[in-house]
Coordinates of C-alpha atoms in Angstrom, one line a residue:
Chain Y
X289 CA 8.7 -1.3 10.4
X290 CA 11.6 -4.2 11.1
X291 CA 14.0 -5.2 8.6
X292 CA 12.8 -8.8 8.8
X293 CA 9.1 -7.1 7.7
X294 CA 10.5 -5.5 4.8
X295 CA 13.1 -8.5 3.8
X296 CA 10.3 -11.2 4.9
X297 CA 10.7 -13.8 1.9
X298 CA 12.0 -13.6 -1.2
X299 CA 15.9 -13.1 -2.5
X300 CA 17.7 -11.9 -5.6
X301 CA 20.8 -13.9 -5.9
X302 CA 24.1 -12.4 -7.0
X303 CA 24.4 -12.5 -11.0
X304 CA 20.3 -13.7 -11.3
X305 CA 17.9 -11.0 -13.0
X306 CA 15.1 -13.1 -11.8
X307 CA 14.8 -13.0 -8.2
X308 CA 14.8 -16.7 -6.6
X309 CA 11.8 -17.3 -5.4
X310 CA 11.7 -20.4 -4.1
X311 CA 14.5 -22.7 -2.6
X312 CA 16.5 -24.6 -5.7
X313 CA 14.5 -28.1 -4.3
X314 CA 10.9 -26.1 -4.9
X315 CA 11.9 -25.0 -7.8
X316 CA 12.7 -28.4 -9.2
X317 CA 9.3 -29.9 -7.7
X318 CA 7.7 -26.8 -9.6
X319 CA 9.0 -26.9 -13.0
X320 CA 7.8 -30.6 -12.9
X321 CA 4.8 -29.8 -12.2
X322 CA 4.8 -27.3 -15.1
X323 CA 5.9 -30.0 -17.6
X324 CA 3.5 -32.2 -16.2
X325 CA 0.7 -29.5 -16.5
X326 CA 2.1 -29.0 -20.0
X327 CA 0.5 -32.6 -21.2
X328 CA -2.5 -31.9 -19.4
X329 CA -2.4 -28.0 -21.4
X330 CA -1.9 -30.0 -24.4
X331 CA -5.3 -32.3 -24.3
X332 CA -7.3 -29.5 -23.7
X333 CA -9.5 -28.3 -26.6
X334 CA -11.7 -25.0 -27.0
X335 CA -14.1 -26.9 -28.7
X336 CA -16.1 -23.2 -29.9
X337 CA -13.4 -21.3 -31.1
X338 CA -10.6 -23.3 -31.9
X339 CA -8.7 -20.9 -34.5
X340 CA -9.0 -17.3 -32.4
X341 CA -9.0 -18.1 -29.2
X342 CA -5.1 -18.6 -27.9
X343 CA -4.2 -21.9 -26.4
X344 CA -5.4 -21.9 -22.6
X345 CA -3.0 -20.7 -19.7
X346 CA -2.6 -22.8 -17.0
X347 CA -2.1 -21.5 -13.8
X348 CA 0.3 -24.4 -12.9
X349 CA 0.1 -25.8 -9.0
X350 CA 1.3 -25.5 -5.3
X351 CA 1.9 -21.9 -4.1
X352 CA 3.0 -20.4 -7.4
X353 CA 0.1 -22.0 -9.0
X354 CA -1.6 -19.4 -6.3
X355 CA 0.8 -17.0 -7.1
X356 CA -0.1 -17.3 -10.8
X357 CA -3.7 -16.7 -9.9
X358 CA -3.0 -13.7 -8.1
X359 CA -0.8 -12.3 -11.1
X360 CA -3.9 -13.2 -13.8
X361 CA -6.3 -10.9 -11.5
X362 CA -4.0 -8.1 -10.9
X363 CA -3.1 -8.0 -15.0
X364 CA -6.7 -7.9 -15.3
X365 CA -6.9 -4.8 -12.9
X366 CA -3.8 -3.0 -14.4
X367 CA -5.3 -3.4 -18.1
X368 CA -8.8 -2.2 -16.9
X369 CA -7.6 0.9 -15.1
X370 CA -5.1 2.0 -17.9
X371 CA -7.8 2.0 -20.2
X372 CA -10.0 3.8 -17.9
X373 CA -6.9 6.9 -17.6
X374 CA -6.1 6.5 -21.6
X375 CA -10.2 7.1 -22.3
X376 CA -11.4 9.1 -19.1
X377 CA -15.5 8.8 -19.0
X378 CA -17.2 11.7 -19.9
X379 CA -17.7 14.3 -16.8
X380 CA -14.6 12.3 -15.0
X381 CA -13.5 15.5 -12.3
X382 CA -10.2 16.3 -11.4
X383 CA -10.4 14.2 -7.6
X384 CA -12.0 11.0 -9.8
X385 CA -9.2 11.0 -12.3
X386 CA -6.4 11.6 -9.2
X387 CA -8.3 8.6 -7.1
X388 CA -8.1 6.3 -10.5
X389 CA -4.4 7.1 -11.3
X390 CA -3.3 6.3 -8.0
X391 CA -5.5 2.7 -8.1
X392 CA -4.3 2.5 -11.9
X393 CA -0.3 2.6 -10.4
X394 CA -1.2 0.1 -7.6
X395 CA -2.6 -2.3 -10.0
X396 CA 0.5 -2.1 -12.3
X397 CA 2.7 -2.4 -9.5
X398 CA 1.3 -5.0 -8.1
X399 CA 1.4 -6.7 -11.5
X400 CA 4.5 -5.9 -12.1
X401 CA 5.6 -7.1 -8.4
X402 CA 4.0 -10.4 -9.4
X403 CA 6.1 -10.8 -12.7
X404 CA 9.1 -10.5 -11.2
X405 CA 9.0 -12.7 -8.4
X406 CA 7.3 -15.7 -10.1
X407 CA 10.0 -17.6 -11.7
X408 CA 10.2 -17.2 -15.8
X409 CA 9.7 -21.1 -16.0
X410 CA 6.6 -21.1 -13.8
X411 CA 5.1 -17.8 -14.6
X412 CA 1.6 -17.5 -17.2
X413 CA 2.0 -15.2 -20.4
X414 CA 0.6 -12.1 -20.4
X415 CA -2.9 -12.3 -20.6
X416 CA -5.5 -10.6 -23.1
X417 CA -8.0 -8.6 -22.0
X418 CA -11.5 -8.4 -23.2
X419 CA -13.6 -5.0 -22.1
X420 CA -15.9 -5.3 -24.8
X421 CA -19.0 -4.8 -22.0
X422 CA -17.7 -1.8 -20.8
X423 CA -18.3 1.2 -22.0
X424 CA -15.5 3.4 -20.9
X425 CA -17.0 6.7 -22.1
X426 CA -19.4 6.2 -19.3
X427 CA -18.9 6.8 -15.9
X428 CA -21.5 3.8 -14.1
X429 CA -20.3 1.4 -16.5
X430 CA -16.6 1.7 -15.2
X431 CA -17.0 2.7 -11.8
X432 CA -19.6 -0.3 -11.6
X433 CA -16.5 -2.6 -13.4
X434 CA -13.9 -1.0 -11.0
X435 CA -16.6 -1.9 -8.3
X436 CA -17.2 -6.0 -9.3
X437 CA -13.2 -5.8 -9.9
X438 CA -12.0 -4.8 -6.2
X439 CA -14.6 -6.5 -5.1
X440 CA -13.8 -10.1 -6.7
X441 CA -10.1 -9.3 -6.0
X442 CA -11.1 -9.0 -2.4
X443 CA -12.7 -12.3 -2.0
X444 CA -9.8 -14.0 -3.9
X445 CA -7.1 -13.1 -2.1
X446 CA -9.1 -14.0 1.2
X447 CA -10.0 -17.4 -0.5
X448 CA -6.8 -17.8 -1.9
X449 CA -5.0 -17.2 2.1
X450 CA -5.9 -20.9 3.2
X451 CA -4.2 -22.5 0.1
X452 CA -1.2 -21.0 0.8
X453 CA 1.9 -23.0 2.2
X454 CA 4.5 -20.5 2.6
X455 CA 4.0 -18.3 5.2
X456 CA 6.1 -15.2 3.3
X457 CA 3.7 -15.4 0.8
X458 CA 0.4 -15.5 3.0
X459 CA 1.6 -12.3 4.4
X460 CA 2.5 -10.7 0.8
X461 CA -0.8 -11.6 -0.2
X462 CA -2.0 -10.3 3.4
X463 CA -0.2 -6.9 2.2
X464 CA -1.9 -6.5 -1.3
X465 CA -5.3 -7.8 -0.2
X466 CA -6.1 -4.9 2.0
X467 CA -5.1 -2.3 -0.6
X468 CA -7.5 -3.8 -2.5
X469 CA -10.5 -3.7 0.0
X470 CA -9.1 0.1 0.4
X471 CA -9.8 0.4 -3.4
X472 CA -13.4 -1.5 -3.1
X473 CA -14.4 0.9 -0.8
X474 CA -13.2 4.2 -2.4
X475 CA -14.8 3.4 -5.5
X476 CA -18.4 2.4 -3.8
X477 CA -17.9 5.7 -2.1
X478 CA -17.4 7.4 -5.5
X479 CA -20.6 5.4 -6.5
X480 CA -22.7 6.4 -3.3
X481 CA -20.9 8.7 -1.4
X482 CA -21.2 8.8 3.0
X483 CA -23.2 6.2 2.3
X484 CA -23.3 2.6 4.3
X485 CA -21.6 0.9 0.5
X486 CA -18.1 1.5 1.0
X487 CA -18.6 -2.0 3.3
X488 CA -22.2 -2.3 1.9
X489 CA -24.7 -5.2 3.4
X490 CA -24.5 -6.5 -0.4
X491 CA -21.1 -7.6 0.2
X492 CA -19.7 -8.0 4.4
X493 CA -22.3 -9.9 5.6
X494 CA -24.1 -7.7 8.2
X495 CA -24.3 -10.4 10.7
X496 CA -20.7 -11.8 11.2
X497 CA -18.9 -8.1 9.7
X498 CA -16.9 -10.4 7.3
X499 CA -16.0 -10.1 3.4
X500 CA -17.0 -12.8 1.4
X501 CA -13.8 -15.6 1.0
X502 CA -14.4 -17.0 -2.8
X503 CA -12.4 -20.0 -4.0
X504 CA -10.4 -20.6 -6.9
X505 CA -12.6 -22.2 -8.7
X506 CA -15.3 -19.5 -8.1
X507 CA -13.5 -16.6 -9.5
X508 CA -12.3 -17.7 -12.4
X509 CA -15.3 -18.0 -14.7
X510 CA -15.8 -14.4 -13.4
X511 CA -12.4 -13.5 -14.3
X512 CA -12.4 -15.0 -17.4
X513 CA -15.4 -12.7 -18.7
X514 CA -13.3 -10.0 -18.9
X515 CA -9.5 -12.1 -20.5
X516 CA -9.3 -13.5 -24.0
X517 CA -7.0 -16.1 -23.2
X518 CA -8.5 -19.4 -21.7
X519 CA -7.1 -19.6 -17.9
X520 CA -7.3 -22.8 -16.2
X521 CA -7.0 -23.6 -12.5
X522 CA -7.2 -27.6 -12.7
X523 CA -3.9 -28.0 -10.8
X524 CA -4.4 -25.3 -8.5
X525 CA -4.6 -26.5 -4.8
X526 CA -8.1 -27.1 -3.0
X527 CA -7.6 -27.6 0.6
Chain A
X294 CA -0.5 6.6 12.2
X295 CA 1.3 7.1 15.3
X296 CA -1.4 7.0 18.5
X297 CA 1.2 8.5 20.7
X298 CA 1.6 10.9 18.7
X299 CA -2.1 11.8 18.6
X300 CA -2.5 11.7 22.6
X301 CA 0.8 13.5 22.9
X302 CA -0.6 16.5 20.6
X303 CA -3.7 16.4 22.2
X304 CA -2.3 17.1 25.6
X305 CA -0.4 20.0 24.1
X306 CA -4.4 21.7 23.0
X307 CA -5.8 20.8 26.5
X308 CA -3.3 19.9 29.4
X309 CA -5.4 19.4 32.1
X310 CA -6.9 16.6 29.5
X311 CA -6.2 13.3 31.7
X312 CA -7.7 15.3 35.2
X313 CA -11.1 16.7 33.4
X314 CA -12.0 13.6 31.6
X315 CA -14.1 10.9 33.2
X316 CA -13.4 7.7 30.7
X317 CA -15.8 5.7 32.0
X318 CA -18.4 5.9 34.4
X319 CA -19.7 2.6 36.5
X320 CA -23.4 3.5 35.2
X321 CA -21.5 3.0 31.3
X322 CA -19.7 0.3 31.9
X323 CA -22.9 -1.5 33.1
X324 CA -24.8 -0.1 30.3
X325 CA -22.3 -1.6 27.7
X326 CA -22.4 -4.9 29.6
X327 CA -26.1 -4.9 29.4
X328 CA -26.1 -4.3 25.6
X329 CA -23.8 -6.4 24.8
X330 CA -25.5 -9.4 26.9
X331 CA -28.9 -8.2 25.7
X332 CA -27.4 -8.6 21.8
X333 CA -28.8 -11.3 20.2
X334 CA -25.9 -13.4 18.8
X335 CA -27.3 -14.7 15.5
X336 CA -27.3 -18.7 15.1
X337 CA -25.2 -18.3 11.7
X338 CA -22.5 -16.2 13.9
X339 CA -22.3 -18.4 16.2
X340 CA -21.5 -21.4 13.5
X341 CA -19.3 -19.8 11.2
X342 CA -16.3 -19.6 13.6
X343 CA -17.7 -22.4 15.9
X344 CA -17.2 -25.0 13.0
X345 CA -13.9 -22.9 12.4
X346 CA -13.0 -23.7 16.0
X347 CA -14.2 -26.4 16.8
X348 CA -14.4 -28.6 13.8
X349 CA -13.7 -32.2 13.4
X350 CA -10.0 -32.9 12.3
X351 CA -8.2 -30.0 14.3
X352 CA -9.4 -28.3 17.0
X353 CA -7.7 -24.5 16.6
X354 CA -4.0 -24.4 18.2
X355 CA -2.9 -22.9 20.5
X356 CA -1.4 -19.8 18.9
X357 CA -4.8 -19.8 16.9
X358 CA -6.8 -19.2 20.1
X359 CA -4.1 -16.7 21.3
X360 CA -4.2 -14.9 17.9
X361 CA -8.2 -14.6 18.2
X362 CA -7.9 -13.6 21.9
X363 CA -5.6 -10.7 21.0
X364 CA -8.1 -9.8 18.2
X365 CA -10.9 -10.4 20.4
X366 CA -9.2 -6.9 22.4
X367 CA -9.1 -4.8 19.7
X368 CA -12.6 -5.5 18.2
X369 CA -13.6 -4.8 21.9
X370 CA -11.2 -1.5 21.8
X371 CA -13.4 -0.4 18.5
X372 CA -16.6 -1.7 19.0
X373 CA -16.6 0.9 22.7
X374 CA -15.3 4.1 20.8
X375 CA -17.4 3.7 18.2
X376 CA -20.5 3.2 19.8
X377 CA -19.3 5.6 22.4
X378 CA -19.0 8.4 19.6
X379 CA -22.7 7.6 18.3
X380 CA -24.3 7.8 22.0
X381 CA -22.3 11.5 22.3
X382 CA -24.3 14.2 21.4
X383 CA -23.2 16.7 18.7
X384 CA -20.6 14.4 18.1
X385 CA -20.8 12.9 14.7
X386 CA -22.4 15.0 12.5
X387 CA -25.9 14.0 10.4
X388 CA -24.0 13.3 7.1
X389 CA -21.3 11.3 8.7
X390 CA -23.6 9.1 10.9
X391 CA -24.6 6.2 8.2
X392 CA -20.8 5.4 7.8
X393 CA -20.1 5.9 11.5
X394 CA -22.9 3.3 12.2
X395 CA -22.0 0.5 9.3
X396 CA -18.6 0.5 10.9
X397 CA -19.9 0.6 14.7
X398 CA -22.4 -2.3 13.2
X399 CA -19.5 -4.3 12.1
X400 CA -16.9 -3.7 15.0
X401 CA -20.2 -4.9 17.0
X402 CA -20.5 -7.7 14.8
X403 CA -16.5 -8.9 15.3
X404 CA -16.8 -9.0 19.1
X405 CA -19.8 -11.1 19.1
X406 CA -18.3 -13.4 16.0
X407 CA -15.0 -14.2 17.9
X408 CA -16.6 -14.2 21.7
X409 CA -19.2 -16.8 20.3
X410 CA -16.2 -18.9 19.0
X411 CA -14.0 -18.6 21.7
X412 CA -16.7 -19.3 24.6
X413 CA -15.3 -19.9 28.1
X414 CA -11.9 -19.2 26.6
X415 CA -12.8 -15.6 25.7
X416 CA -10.5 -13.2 27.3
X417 CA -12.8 -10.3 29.5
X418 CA -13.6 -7.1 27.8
X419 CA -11.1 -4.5 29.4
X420 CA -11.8 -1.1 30.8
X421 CA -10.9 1.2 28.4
X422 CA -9.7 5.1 28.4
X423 CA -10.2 7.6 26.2
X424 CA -8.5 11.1 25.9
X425 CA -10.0 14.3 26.2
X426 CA -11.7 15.3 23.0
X427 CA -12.4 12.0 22.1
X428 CA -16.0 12.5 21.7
X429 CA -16.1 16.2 22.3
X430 CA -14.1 16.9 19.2
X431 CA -14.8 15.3 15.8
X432 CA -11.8 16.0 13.8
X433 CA -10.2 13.8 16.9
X434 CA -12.5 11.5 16.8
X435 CA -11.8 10.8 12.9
X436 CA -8.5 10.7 13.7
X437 CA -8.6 8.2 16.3
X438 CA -10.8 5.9 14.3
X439 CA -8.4 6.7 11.6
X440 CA -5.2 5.0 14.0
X441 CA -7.8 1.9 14.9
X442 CA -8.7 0.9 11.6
X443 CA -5.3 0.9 9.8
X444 CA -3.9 -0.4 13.4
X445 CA -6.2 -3.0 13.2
X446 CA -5.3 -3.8 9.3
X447 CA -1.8 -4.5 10.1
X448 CA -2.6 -6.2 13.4
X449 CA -5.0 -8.9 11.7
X450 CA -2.0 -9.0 8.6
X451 CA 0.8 -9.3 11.1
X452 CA -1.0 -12.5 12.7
X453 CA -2.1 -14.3 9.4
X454 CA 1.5 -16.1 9.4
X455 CA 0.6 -17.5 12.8
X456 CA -2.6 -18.7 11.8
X457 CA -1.1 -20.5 8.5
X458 CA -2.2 -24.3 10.0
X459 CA -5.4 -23.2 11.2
X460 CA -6.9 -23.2 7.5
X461 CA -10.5 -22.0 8.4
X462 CA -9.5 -19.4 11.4
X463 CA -6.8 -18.1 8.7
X464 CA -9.6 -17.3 6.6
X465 CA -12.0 -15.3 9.0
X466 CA -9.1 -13.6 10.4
X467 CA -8.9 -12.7 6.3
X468 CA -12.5 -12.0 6.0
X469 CA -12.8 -9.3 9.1
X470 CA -8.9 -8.2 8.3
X471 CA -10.4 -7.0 4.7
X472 CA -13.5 -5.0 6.5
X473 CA -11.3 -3.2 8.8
X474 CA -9.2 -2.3 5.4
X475 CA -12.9 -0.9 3.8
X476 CA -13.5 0.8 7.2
X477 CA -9.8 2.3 6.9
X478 CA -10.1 3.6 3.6
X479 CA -13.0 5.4 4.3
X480 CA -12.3 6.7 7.2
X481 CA -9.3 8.7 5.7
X482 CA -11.0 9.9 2.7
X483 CA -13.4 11.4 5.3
X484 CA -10.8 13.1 6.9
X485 CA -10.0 14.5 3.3
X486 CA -6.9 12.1 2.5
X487 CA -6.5 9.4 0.2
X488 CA -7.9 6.0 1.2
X489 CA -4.3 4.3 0.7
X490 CA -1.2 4.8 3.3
X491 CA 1.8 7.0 1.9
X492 CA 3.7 5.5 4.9
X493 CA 7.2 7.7 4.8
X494 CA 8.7 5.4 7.2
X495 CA 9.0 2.6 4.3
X496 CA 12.3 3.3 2.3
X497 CA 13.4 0.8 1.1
X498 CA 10.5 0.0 -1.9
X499 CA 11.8 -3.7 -1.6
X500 CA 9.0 -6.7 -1.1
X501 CA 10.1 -9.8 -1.1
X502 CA 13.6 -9.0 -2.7
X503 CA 12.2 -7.2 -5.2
X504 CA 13.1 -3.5 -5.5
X505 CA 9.6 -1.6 -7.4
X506 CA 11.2 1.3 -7.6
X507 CA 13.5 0.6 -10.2
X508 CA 11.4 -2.3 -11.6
X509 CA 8.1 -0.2 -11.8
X510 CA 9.5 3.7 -12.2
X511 CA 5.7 4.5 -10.1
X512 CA 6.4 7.3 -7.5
X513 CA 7.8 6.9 -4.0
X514 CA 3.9 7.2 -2.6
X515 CA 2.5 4.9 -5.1
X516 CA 4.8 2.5 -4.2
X517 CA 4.1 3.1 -0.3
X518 CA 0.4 2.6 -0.9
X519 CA 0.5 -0.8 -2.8
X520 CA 1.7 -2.9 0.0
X521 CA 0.1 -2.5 3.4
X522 CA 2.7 -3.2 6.1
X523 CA 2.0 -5.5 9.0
X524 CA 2.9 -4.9 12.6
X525 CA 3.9 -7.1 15.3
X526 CA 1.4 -8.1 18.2
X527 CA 4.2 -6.2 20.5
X528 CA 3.9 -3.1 18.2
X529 CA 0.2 -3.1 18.7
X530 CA -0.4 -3.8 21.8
X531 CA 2.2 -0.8 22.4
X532 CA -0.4 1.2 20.6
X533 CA -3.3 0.2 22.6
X534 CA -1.6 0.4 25.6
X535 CA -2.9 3.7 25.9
X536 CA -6.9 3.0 25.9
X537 CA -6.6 0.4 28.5
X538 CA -7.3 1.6 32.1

């Protein structure tokens, strides 16, 4: 691998704990747009739970809006798979837990990865999970979640590709999507093992051999089963 | 996964490899061609990446059409070995053969998608070699379709920057990228490895500026495995170089 593979993007600036993501005029365009989103934030109402439910995240615009998006999912992931190695189901064997740690670290560092380079001005809270349908004493209730999880990740990240403007970021979202599909098909190997699932007819499309590509606006509601916290993706780019 | 590497330790087991093996007989060649003509290309294939090509506001770029060309001769490269393994007897063994088949079925599926799209423009399929053992030996066998598949993950990743103004080509190139990342992973754990690359040639732990080795305190492979590298077309096509007579 090249230098200007490993480099590609992002740069931490000399006396800045946040690394600079963008260049100082995106950054100004950007945290408009976040005070901007703020007023629209602020008009927003959960009109069935108004005193528990925290005040909705937006996931702000332009490629960190994407970005934002992409860090939502992987805390979602991270959460999900700590849980699953603080709790292991019952009859979890040694080569399941091993498989699930390593996914587990992935997740975190890929959530992790994502909270450090969106700037602190731009960047969502950290979200709330809510597991309560799974049942993580049992092993087809959370290989079945880890399954719907890399699965929905998958189609994200290769929905979210076309909304991207910067090219450094397509390709770190180019280098986290495929670990995912790697986890996908692990996991619906655990499920079914040597069986045709690991890239199953149920989700690449047996006539074209292509994953599913899910916008935005599609994965979200999905998402937000499994987070507390209200996420919004009005400002996120469509085209 | 270096192929080199493979071919190189192959020739070491059998050196007479290269003189005793017959890549490709005429009688296969027109075989393939027959099958491949004789495949029905579904109406929906043909669609998909036809409106991706040829739709309305922008027909594809040029790049775009060279990117799908170049991807065009690696789904060729896999599509041949794999149905190559499947037609050799004793070969791939009775457990194996539903996964060996999903990914033959979707290497298949690739060549016809991005033929279809790129009609008259569609570069030839090439005459491929193979090395000794290919199909006589299945541990080599998994470990060539083990080099393809993550080959082809970071060749499909280190095009997707190219692609960034052809929106809807972007996205297939996504779309079939993520299936050769499902084949990859399985492929490996068949070979009794994890389904992630621990690639020891990354150092650095940096993306994007961002070191994740002090930020996270994961391990060195964890941090390997969480980013999948791209390649450059010259890095790949270095790689195939081998497999094309």
């Amino acid at each position: 691998m090249s230098k200007e593979q490993k480099d590609s993007g992002l740069t931490m600036l000399p006396g800045q704990l946040e690394p600079v993501m963008v260049g100082r005029r995106l950054f100004l365009r950007y945290a408009g747009a976040a005070v901007a989103g703020g007023a629209v934030l602020a008009s927003c109402k959960d009109e069935e739970n108004p005193t528990t439910v925290p005040s909705s995240v937006d996931l702000g615009m332009g490629d960190i809006g994407i970005l934002n998006y992409a860090y939502a999912l992987e805390q979602l992931e991270a959460a999900f798979y700590t849980q699953v190695i603080a709790t292991p189901y019952t009859g979890i064997t040694d080569a399941e837990k091993t498989l699930l740690t390593d996914i587990r670290d992935h997740e975190i560092i890929h959530r992790e990865f994502f909270k450090a380079a969106i700037p602190v001005a731009n960047r969502i809270t950290d979200l709330t999970p809510n597991f309560t349908g799974i049942n993580f004493s049992d092993r087809a209730s959370v290989l079945g979640t880890a399954k719907a999880f890399e699965d929905l990740g998958v189609s994200a990240y290769n929905g979210a590709g076309r909304l991207i403007k910067d090219p450094n970021y397509l390709v770190l979202a180019g280098k986290i999507v495929s670990v995912e599909a790697r986890h996908a098909a692990a996991i619906r190997d655990l499920l079914n093992p040597k069986s045709a699932d690991f890239a199953g007819d149920d989700i690449v499309a047996p006539t074209t051999g292509l994953d599913p590509a899910t916008k935005p606006a599609d994965v979200l509601p999905t998402a937000q089963k499994f987070v507390q916290t209200p996420l919004s993706g009005a400002n996120l780019p469509t085209a | 996964m270096n192929l080199f590497k493979i071919f190189s330790e192959i020739e070491q087991f059998d050196p007479e490899a290269t003189e005793r093996y017959s890549f490709y007989s005429r009688r296969n060649l027109i075989k393939y061609g027959t099958n491949l003509a004789a495949a029905a290309i579904p109406t929906l294939v043909a669609t998909t990446f036809n409106q991706a090509f040829a739709q309305a506001t922008t027909p594809p770029s040029a790049a775009a059409i060279e990117v799908a060309n170049f991807a065009l001769t690696l789904e060729y490269l896999e599509d041949e070995f794999y149905r190559t393994g499947l037609a050799a007897a004793g070969l791939v063994p009775a457990a194996d053969r539903t996964v060996i088949s999903q990914i033959s079925k979707h290497e298949t599926a690739h060549v016809n998608l991005l033929k279809t799209a790129l009609g008259a423009g569609a570069v030839a399929k090439p005459t491929f070699k193979f090395p000794a053992g290919t199909f006589t030996n299945y541990t080599t066998f998994l470990a060539t379709a083990r080099a393809f598949e993550d080959t082809g993950v970071q060749a499909y990743k280190g095009q997707a920057a190219t692609l960034i103004n052809d929106k809807d080509i972007l996205q297939i190139a996504l779309q079939i990228h993520s299936v050769e990342a499902r084949h990859a992973s399985e492929i490996r754990r068949m070979q009794g490895m994890k389904g992630w690359v621990s690639d020891t040639t990354q150092t650095s732990f940096t993306q994007a500026g961002i070191n994740l080795k002090t930020l996270t305190g994961k391990s060195d492979d964890a941090i390997r495995e969480a980013f999948d590298e791209p390649l450059t077309k010259d890095a790949v096509l270095a790689i195939v170089k081998p497999f094309l007579a």
